[in-house]
PDB file of C-alpha atoms and ligand atoms in Angstrom:
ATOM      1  CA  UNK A  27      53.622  45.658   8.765  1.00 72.00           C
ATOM      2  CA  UNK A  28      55.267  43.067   7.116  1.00 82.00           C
ATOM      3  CA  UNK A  29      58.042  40.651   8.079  1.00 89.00           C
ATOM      4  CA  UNK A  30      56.550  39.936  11.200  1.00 94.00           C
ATOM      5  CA  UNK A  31      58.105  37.660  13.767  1.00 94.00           C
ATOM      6  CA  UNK A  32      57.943  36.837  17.407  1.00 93.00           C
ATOM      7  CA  UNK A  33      60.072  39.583  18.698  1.00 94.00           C
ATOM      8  CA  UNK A  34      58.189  42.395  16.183  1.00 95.00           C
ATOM      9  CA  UNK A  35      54.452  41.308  16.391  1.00 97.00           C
ATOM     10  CA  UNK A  36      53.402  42.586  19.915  1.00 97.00           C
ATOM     11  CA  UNK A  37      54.546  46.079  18.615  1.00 97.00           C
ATOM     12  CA  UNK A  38      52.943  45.879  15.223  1.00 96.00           C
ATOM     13  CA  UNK A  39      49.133  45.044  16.578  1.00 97.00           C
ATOM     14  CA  UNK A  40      49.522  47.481  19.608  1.00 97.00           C
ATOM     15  CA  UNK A  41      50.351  50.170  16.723  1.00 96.00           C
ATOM     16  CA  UNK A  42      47.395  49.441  14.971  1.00 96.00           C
ATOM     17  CA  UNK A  43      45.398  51.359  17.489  1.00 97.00           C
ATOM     18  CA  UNK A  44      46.809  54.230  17.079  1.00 95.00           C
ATOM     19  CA  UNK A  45      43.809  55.618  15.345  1.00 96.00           C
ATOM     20  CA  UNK A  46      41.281  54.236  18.386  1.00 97.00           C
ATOM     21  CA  UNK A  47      39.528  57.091  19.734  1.00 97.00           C
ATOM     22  CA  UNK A  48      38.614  56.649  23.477  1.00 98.00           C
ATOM     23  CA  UNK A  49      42.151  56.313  25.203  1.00 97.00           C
ATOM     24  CA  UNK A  50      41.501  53.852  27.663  1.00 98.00           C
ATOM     25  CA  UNK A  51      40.237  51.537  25.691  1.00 98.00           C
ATOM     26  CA  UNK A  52      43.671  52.025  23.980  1.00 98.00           C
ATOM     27  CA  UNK A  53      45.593  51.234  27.235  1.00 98.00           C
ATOM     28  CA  UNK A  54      43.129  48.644  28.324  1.00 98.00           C
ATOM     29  CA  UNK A  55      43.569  46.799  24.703  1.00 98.00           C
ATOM     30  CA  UNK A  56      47.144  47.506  23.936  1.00 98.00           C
ATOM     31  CA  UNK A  57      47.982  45.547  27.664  1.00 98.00           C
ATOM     32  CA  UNK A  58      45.688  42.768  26.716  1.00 98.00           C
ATOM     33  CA  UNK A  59      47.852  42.158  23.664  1.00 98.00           C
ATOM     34  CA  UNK A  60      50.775  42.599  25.513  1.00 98.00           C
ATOM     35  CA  UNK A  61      50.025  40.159  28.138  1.00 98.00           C
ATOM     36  CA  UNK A  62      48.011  37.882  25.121  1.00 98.00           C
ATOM     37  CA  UNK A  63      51.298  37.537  23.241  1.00 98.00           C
ATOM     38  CA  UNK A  64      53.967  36.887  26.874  1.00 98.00           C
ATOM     39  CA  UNK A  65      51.150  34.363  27.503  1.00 98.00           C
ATOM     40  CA  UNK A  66      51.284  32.219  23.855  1.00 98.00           C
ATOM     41  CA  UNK A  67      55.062  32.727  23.973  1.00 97.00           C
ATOM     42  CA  UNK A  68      55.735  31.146  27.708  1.00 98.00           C
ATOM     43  CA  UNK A  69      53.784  28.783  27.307  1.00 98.00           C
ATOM     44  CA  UNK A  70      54.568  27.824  24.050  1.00 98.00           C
ATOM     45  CA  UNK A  71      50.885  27.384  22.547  1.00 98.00           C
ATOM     46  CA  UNK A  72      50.317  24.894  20.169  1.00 98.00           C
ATOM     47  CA  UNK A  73      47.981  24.828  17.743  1.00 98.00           C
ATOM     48  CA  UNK A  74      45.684  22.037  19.647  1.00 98.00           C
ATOM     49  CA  UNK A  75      45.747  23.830  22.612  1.00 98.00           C
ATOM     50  CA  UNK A  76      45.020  27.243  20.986  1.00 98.00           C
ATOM     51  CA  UNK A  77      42.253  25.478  19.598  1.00 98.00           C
ATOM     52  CA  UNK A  78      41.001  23.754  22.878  1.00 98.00           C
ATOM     53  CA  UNK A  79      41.128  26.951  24.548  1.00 98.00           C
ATOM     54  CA  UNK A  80      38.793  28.786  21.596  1.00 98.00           C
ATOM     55  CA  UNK A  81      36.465  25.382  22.100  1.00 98.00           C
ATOM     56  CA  UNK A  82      36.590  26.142  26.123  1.00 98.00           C
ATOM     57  CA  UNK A  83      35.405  29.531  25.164  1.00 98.00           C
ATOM     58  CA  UNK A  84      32.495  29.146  23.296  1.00 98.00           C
ATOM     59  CA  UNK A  85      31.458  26.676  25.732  1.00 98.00           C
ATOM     60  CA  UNK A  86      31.358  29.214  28.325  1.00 97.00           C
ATOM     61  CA  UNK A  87      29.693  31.706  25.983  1.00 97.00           C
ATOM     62  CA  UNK A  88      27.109  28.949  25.220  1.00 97.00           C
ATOM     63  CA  UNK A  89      25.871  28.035  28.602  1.00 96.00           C
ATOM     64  CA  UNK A  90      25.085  31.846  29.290  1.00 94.00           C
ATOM     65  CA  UNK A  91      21.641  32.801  29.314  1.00 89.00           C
ATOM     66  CA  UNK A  92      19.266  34.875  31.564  1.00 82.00           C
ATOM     67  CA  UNK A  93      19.604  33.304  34.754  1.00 78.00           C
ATOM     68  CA  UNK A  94      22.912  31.455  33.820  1.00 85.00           C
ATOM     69  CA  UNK A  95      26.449  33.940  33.851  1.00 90.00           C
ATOM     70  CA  UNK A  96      29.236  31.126  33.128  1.00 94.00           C
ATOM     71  CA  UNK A  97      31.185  33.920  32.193  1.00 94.00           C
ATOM     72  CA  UNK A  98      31.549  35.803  35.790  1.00 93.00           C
ATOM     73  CA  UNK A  99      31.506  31.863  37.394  1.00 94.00           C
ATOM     74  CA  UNK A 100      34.768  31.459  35.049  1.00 96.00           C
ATOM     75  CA  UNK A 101      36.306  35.383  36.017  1.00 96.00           C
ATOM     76  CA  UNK A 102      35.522  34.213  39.717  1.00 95.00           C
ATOM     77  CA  UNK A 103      37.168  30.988  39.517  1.00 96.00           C
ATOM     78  CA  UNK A 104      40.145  32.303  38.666  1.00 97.00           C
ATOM     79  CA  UNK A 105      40.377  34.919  41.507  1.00 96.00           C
ATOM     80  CA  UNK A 106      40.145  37.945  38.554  1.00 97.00           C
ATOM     81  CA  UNK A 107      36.927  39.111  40.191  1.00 95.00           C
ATOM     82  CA  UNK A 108      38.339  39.519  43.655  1.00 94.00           C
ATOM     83  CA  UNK A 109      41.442  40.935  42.539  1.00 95.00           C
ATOM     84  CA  UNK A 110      39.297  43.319  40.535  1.00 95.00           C
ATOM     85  CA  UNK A 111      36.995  43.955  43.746  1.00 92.00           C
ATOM     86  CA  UNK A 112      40.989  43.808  45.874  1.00 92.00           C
ATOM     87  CA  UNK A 113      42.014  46.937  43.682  1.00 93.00           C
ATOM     88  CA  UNK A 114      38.821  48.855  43.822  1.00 92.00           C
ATOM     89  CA  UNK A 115      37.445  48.495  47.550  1.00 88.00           C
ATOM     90  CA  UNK A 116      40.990  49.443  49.324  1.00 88.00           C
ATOM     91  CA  UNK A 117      39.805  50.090  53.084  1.00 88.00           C
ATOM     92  CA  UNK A 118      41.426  51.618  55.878  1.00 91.00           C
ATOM     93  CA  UNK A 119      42.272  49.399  58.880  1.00 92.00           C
ATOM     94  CA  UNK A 120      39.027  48.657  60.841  1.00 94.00           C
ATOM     95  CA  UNK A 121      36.669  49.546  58.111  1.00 97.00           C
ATOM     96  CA  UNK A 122      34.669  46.218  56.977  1.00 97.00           C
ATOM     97  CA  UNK A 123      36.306  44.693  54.006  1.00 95.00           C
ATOM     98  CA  UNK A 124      34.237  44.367  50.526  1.00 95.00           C
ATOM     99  CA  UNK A 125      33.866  40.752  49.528  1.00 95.00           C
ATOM    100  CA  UNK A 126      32.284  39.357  46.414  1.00 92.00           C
ATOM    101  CA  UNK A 127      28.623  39.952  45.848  1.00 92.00           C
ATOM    102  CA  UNK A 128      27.869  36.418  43.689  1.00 88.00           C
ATOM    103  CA  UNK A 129      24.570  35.799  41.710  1.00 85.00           C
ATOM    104  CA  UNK A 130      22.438  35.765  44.275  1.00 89.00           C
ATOM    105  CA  UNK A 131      21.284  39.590  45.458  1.00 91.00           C
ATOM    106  CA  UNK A 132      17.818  40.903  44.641  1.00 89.00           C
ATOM    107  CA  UNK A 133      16.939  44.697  45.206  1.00 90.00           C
ATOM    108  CA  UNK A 134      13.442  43.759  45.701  1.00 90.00           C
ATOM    109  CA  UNK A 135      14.002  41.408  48.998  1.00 93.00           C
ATOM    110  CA  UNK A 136      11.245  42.390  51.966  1.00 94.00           C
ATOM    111  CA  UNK A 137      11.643  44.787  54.856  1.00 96.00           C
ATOM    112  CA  UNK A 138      11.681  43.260  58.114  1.00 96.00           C
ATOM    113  CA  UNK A 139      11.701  44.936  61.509  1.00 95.00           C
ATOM    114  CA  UNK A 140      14.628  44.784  63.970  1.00 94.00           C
ATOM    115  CA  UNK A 141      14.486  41.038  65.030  1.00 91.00           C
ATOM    116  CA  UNK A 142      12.585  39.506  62.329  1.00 93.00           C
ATOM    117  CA  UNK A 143      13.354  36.233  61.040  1.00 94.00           C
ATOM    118  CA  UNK A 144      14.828  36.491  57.733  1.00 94.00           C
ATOM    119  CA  UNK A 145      14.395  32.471  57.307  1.00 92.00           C
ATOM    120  CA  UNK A 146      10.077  32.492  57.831  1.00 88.00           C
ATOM    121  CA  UNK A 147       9.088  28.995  57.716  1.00 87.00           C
ATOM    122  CA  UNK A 148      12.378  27.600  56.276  1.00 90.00           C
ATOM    123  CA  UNK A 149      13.641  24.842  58.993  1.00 91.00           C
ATOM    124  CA  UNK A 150      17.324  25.045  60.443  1.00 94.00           C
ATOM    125  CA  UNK A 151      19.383  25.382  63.099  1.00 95.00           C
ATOM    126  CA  UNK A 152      18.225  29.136  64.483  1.00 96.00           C
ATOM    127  CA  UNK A 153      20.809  32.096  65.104  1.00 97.00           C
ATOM    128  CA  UNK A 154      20.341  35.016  66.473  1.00 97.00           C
ATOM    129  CA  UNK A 155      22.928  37.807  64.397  1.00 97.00           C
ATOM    130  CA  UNK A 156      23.319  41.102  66.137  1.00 97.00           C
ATOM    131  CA  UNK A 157      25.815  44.093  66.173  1.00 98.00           C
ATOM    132  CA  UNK A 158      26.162  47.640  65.634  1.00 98.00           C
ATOM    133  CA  UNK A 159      26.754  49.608  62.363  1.00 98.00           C
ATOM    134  CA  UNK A 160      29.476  52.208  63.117  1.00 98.00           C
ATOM    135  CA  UNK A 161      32.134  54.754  61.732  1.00 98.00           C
ATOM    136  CA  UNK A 162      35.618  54.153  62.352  1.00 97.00           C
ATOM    137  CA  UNK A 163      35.007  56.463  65.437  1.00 96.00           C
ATOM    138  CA  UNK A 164      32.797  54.616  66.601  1.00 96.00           C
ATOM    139  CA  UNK A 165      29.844  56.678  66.546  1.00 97.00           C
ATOM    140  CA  UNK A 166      26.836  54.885  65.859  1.00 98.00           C
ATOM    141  CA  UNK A 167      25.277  55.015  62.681  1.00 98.00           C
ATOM    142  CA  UNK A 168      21.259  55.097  62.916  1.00 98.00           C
ATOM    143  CA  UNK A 169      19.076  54.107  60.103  1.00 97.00           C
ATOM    144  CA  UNK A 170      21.535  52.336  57.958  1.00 98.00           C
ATOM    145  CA  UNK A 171      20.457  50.016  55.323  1.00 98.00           C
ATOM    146  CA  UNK A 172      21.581  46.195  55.925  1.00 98.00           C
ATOM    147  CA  UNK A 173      20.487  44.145  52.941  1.00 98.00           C
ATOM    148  CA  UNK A 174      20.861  40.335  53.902  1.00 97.00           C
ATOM    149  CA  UNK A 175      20.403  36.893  51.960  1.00 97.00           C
ATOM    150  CA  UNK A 176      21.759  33.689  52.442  1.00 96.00           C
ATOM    151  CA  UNK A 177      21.290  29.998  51.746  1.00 94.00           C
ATOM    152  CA  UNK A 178      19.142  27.688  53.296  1.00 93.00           C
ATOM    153  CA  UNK A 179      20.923  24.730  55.758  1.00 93.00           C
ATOM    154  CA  UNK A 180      21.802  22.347  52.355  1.00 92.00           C
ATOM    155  CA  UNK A 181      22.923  25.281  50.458  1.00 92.00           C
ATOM    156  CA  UNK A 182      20.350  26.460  48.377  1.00 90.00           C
ATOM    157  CA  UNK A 183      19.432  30.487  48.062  1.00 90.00           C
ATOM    158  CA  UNK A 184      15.330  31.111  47.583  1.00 85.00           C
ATOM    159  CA  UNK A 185      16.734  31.661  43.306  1.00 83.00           C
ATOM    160  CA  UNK A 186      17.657  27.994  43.525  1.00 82.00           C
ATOM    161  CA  UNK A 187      14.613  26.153  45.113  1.00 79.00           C
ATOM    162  CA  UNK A 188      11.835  24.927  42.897  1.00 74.00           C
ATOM    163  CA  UNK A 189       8.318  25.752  43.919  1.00 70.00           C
ATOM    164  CA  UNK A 190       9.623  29.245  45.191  1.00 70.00           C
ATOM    165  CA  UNK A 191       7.312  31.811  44.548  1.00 72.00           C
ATOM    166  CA  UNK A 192       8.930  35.239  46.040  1.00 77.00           C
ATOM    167  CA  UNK A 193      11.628  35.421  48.421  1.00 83.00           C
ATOM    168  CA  UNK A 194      13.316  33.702  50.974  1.00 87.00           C
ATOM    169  CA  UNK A 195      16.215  33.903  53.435  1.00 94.00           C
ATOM    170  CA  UNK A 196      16.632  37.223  52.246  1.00 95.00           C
ATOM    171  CA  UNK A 197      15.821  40.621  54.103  1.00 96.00           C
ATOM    172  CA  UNK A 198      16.388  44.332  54.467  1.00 97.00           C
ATOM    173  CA  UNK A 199      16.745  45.917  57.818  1.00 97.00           C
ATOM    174  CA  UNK A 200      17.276  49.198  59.386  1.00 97.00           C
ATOM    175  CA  UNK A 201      19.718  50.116  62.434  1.00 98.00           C
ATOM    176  CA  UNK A 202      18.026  51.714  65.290  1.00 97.00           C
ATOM    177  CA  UNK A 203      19.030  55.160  67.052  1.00 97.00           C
ATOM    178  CA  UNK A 204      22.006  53.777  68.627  1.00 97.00           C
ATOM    179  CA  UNK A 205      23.279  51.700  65.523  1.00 98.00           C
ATOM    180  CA  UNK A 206      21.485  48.784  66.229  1.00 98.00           C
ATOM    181  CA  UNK A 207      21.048  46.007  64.071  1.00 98.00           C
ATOM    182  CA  UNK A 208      19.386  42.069  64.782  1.00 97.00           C
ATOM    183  CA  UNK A 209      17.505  39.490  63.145  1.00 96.00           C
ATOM    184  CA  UNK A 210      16.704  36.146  64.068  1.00 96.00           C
ATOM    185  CA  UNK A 211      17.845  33.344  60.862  1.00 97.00           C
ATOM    186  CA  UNK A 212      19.089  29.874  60.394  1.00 96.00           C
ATOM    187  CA  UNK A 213      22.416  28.452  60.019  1.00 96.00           C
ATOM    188  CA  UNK A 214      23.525  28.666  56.358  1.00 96.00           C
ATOM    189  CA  UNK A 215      25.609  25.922  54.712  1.00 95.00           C
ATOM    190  CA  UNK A 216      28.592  25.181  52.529  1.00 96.00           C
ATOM    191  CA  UNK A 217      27.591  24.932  48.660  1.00 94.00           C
ATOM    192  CA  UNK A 218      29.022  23.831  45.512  1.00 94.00           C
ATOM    193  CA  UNK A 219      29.321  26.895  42.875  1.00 93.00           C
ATOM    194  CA  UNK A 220      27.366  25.595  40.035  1.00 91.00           C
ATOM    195  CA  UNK A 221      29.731  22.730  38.537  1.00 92.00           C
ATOM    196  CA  UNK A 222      27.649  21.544  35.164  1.00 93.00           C
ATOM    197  CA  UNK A 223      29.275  23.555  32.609  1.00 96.00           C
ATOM    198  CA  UNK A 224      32.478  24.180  31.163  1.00 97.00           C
ATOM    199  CA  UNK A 225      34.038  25.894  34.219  1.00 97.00           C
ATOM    200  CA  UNK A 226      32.922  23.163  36.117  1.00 96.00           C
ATOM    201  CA  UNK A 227      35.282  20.775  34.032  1.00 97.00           C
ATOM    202  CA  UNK A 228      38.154  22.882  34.621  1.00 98.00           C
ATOM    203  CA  UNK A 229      37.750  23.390  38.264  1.00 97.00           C
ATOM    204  CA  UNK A 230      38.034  19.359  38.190  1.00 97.00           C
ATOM    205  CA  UNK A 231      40.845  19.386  35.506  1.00 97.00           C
ATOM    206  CA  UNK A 232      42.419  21.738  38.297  1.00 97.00           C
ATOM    207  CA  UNK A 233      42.137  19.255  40.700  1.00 97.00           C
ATOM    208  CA  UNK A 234      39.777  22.047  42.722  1.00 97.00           C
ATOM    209  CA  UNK A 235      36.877  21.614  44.447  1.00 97.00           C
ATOM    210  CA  UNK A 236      33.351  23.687  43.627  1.00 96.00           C
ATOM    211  CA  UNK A 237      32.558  24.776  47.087  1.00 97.00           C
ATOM    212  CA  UNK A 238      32.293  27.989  48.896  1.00 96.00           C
ATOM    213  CA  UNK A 239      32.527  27.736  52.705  1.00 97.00           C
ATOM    214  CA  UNK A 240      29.245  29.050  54.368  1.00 97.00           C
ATOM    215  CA  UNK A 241      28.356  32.701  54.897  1.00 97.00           C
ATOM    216  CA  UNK A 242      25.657  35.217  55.006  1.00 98.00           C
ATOM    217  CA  UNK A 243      25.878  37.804  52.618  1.00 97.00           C
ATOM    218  CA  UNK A 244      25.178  41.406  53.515  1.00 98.00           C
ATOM    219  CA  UNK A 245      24.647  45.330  51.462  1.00 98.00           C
ATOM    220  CA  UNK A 246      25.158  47.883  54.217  1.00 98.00           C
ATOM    221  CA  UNK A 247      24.480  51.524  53.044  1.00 98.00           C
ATOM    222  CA  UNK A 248      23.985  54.714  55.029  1.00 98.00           C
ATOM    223  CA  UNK A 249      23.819  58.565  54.188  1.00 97.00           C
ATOM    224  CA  UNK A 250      27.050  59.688  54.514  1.00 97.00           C
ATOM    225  CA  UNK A 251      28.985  56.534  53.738  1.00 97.00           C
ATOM    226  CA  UNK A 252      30.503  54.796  51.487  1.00 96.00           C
ATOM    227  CA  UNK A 253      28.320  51.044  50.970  1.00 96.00           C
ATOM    228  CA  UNK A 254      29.879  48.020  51.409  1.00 96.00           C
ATOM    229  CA  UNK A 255      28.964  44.566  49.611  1.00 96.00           C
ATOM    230  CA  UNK A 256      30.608  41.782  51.913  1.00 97.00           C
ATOM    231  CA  UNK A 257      29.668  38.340  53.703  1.00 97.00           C
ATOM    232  CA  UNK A 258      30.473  36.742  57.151  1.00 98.00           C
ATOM    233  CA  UNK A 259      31.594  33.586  56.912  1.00 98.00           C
ATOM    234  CA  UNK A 260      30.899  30.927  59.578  1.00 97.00           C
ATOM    235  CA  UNK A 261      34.143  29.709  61.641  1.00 97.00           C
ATOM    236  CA  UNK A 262      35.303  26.144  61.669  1.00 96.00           C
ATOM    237  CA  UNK A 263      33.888  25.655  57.778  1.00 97.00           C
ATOM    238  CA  UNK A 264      36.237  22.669  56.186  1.00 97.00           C
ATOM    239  CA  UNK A 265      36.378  25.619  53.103  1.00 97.00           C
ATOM    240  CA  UNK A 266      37.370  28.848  54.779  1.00 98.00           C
ATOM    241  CA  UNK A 267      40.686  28.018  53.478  1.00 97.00           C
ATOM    242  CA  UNK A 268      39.836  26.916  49.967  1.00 97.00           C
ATOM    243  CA  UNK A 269      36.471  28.992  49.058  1.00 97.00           C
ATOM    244  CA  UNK A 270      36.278  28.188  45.050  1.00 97.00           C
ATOM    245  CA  UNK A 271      35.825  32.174  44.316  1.00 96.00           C
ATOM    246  CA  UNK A 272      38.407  32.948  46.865  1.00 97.00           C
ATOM    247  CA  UNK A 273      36.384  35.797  48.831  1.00 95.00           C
ATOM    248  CA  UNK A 274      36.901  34.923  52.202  1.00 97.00           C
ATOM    249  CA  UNK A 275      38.658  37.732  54.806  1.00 95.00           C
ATOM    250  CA  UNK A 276      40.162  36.817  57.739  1.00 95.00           C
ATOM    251  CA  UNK A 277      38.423  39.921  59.261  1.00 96.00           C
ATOM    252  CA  UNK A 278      35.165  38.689  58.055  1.00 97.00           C
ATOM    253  CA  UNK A 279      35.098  34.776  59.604  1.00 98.00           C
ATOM    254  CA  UNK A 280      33.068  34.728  62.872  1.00 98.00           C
ATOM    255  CA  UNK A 281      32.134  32.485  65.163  1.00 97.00           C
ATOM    256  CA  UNK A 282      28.469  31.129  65.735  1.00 97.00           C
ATOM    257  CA  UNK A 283      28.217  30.453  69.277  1.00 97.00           C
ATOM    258  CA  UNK A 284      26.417  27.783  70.233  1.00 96.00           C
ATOM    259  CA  UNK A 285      23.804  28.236  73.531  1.00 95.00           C
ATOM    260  CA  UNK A 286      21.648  25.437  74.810  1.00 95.00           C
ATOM    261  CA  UNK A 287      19.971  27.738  77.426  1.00 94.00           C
ATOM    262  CA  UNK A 288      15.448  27.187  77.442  1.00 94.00           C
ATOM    263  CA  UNK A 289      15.653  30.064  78.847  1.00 93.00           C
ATOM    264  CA  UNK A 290      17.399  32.515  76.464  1.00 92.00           C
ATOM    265  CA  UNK A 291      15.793  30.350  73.694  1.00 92.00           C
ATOM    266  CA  UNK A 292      12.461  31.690  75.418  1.00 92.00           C
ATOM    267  CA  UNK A 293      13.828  35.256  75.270  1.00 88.00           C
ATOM    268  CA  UNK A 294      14.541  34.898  71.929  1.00 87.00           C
ATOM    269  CA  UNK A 295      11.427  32.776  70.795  1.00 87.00           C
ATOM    270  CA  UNK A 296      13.410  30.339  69.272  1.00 90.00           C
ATOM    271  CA  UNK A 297      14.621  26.338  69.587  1.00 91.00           C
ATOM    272  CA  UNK A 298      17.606  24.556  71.708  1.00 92.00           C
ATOM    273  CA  UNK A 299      20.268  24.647  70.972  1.00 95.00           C
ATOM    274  CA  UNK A 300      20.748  28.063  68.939  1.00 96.00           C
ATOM    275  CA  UNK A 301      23.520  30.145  68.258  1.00 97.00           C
ATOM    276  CA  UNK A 302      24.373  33.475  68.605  1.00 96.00           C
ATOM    277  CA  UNK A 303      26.676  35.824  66.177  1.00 97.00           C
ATOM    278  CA  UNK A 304      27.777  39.187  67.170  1.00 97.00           C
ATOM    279  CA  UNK A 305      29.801  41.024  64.337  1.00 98.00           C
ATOM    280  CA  UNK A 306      29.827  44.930  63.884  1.00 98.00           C
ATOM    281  CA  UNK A 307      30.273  47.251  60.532  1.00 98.00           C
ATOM    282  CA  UNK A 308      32.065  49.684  60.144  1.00 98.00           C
ATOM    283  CA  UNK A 309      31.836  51.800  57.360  1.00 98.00           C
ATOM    284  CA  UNK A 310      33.494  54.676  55.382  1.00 96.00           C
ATOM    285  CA  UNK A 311      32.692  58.252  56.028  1.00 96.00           C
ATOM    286  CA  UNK A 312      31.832  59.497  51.733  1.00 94.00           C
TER     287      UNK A 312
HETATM  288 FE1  LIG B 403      26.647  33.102  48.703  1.00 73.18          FE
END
């Protein structure tokens, strides 16, 4: 190991784990150098920038803490967690795609019955979200588990509002006999990824915006079934084409129909004008 030079290097340090034990963490390292070293070389790294990118890094590091995860905001910027979630969630046709879970699930949110209101006191537009959970058959799929959360109408998620003690905007349901499923909720809004650290700065040194075109995020399991993590986004959203963590699925984009009808507002026990979103799930036979 001696004599070392561009062409030689990549070899040299990918033989020096020869003597590593667990062999995937061979494959997975000896790639990382591999791709490291192409990386430095095309781009022709100089020392300032080597050093700027080091700095960049222990900024990210830095602004981690409990409730803070700059490290899986920066992996999700840069599209490696969906292509990581892309390689691992491969559906067949008609089976709901997987989209990106974000920091915002908690296994402890309430049980509600079939059409409760997942938004309690919170004010906003109301919407009525109903569908079925199915196979790809579609037979009906009776007491799955649909695990719901969203943001409020300016974007916020219960995690983010001060003075929030417990949950809100977040729910569990279960489908009836026939694969029901329907809650009453409000609108939820576009919102800005958080943008005050160091991935923040390089979203606007790419010239990219922070936001993430509204959706409603949902967990559906069922015995039987393989679960699926995904959100519906809302149609017509100025960001369904440039969502910052690029999860959004054509298949998963819906529309929220808008109804100014007193009397299926009565029916529903809700305000004018509401809207309605039908969307069903279909999910994996295990
Ligand atoms: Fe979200």
């Amino acid at each position: 190991m001696r004599n070392l030079n561009e062409t030689n290097l990549t070899d040299a340090v990918i033989a020096a784990l020869s003597e590593a034990k667990d062999p995937r963490f061979k494959e997975i390292m000896s790639s990382l150098v591999k791709h490291l070293h192409e990386f430095i070389q095309e781009v022709h790294l100089t020392e300032a920038e080597w050093l700027r990118g080091i700095q960049f890094l222990t900024a990210v590091g830095q602004k981690c803490d409990d409730r803070r995860q700059e490290f899986i905001l920066l992996s999700d910027t840069l599209g490696a967690t969906t292509m990581k979630d892309i390689i691992n969630n491969l559906k067949p046709h008609g089976v709901t795609e997987y989209t990106i879970l974000g920091p915002f699930y908690r296994s402890d949110a309430p049980e509600l019955p079939l059409s409760g209101n997942l938004a309690g006191e919170i004010a906003g537009e109301p919407v009525i979200v109903k569908g079925r959970v199915l196979a790809p058959d579609g037979t009906a799929i009776p007491d799955a588990k649909l695990e719901v959360w969203q943001s409020d109408s300016e974007g916020f998620y219960d995690l983010q509002m001060e003075r929030m003690n417990g949950s809100a905007l977040r729910g569990v349901f279960r489908t009836d006999a026939d694969g029901n499923y329907l809650f009453r909720t409000i609108k939820p809004a576009f919102y800005p990824i958080p943008q005050d650290g160091p991935v923040g700065q390089m979203l606007i040194a790419m010239g990219r915006h922070p936001y993430r075109p509204a959706h409603i995020h949902f967990m559906i399991s069922a015995e039987g079934y393989q679960p699926v993590t995904t959100e519906l986004f809302v149609s017509g959203d100025p960001y369904l084409d440039s969502d910052a963590v690029f999860g959004v699925r054509e298949s998963l984009i819906v529309s929220f129909v808008r109804n100014d009808s007193k009397e299926d507002a009565q029916q529903w026990n809700v305000s004018v004008p509401f809207y309605t979103v039908d969307y069903d799930f279909v999910l994996q036979p295990t």
